[in-house]
mmCIF file of C-alpha atoms in Angstrom:
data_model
loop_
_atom_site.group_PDB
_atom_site.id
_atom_site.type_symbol
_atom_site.label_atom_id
_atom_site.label_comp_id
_atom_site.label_asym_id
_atom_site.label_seq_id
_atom_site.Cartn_x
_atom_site.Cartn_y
_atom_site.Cartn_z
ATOM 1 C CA UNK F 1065 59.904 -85.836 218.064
ATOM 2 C CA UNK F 1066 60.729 -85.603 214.602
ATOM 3 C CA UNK F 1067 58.674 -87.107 211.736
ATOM 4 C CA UNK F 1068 57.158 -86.918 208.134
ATOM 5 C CA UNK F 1069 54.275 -88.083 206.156
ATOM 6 C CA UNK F 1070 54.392 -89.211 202.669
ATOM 7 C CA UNK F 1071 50.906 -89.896 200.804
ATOM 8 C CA UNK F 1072 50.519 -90.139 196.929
ATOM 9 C CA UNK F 1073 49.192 -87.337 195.304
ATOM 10 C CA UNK F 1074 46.263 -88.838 193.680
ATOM 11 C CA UNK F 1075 43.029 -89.594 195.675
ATOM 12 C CA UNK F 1076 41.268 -88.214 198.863
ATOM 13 C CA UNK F 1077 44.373 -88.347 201.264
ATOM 14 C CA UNK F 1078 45.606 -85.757 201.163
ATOM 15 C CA UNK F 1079 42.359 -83.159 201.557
ATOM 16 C CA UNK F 1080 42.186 -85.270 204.293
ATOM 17 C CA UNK F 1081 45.444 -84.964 205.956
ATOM 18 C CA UNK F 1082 44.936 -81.394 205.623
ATOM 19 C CA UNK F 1083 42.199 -81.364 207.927
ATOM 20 C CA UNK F 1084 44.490 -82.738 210.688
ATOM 21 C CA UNK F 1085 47.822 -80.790 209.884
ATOM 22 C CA UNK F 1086 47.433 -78.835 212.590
ATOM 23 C CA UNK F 1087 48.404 -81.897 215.021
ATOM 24 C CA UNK F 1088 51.428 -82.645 213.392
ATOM 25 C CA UNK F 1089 54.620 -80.519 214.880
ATOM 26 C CA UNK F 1090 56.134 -78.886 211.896
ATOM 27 C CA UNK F 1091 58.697 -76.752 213.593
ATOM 28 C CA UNK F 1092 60.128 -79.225 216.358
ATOM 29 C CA UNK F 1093 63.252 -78.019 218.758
ATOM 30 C CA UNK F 1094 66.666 -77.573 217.236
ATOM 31 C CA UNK F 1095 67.907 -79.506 219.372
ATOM 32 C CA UNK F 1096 65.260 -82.071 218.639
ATOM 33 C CA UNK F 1097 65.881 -81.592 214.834
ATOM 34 C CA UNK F 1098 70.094 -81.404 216.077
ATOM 35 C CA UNK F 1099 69.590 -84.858 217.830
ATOM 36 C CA UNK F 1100 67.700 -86.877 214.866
ATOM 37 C CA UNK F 1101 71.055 -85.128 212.556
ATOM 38 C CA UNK F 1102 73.041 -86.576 214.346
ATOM 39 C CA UNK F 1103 71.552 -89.836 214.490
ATOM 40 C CA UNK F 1104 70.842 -90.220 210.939
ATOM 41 C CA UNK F 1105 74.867 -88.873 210.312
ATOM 42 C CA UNK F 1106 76.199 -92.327 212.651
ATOM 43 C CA UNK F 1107 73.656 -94.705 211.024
ATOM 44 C CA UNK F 1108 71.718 -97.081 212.111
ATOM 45 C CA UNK F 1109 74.243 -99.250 214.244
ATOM 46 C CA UNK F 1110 74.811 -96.324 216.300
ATOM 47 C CA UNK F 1111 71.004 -95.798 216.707
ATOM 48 C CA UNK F 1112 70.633 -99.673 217.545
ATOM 49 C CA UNK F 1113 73.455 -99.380 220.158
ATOM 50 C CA UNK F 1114 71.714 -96.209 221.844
ATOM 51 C CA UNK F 1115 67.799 -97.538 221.842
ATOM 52 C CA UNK F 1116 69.154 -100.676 223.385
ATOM 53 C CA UNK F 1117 69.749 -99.199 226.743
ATOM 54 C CA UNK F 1118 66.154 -97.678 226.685
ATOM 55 C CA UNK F 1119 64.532 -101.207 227.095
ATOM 56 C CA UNK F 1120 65.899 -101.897 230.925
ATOM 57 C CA UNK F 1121 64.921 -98.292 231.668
ATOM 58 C CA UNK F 1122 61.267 -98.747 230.236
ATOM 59 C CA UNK F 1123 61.379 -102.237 232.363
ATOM 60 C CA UNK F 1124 62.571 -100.602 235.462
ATOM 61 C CA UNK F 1125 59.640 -97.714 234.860
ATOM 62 C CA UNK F 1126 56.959 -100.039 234.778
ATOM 63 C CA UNK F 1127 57.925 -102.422 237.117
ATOM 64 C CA UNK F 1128 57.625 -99.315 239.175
ATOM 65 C CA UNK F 1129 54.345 -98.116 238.725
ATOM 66 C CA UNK F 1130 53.221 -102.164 238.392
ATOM 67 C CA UNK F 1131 54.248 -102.568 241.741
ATOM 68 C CA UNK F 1132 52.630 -99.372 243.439
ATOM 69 C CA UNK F 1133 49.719 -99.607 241.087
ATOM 70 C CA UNK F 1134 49.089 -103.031 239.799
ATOM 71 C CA UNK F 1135 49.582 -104.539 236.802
ATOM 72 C CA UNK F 1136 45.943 -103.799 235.642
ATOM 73 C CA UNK F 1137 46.706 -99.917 236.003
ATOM 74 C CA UNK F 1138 50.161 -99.979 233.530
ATOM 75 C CA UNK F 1139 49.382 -99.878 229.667
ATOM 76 C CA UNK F 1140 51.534 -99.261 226.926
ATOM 77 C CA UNK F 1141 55.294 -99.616 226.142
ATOM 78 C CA UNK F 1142 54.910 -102.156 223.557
ATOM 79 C CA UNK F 1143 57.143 -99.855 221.194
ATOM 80 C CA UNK F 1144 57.682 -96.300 222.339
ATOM 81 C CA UNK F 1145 58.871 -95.854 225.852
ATOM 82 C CA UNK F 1146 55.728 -94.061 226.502
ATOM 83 C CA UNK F 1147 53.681 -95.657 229.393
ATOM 84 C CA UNK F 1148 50.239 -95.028 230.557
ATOM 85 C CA UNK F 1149 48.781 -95.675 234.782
ATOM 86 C CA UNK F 1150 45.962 -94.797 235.995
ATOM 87 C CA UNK F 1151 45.552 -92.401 239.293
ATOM 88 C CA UNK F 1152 44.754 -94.564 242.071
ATOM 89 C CA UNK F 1153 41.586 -93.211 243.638
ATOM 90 C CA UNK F 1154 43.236 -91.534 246.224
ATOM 91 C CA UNK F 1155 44.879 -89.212 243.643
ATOM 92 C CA UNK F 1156 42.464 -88.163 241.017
ATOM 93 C CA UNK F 1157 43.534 -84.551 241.001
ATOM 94 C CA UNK F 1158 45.975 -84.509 238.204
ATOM 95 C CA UNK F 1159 47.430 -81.627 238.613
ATOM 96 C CA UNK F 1160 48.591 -82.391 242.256
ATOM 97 C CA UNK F 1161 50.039 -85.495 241.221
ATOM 98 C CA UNK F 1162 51.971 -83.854 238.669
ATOM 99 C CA UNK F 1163 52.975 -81.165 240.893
ATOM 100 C CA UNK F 1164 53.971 -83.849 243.427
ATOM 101 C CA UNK F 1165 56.569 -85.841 240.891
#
């Protein structure tokens, strides 16, 4: 993941922001920082073309884990690709599940 944050230099933002620095990845992967180059160098239409194949793939993902889980257990997805389900009861170790996939 790649990102900035731009806040105007008057007022308490920024102290602020400092506080919380930490979180923010400053040094990502080159070939994270390769990838968003690259992206940025084809434009937008490229960018379009390429995110547009990520929506069936997100659909397909949580139609999976809707199906095993319920619908009640899926959250997320609404942007980002990133989904959140709940461990069925039967599988509330985390790390065995993880293990497992």
């Amino acid at each position: 993941r790649i990102g900035y944050i731009a806040y105007p230099d008057d007022g308490p933002l920024g102290a602020e922001l400092f506080k919380v620095q930490d979180t923010v990845p400053i040094c990502p992967p080159i070939i994270s920082q390769k990838a968003a180059l690259g992206a940025m160098t084809e434009g937008r239409a490229w960018v379009k073309a390429n995110v547009a194949g990520l929506t069936e793939s997100k659909a397909l993902i949580r139609g999976v884990l809707e199906d095993t889980l319920g619908k009640d257990q899926v959250l997320g997805g609404s942007g980002a690709i990133y989904l959140m389900a709940k461990l069925p009861p039967t599988s509330q170790d985390d790390v065995a599940v993880v293990e497992y996939l």
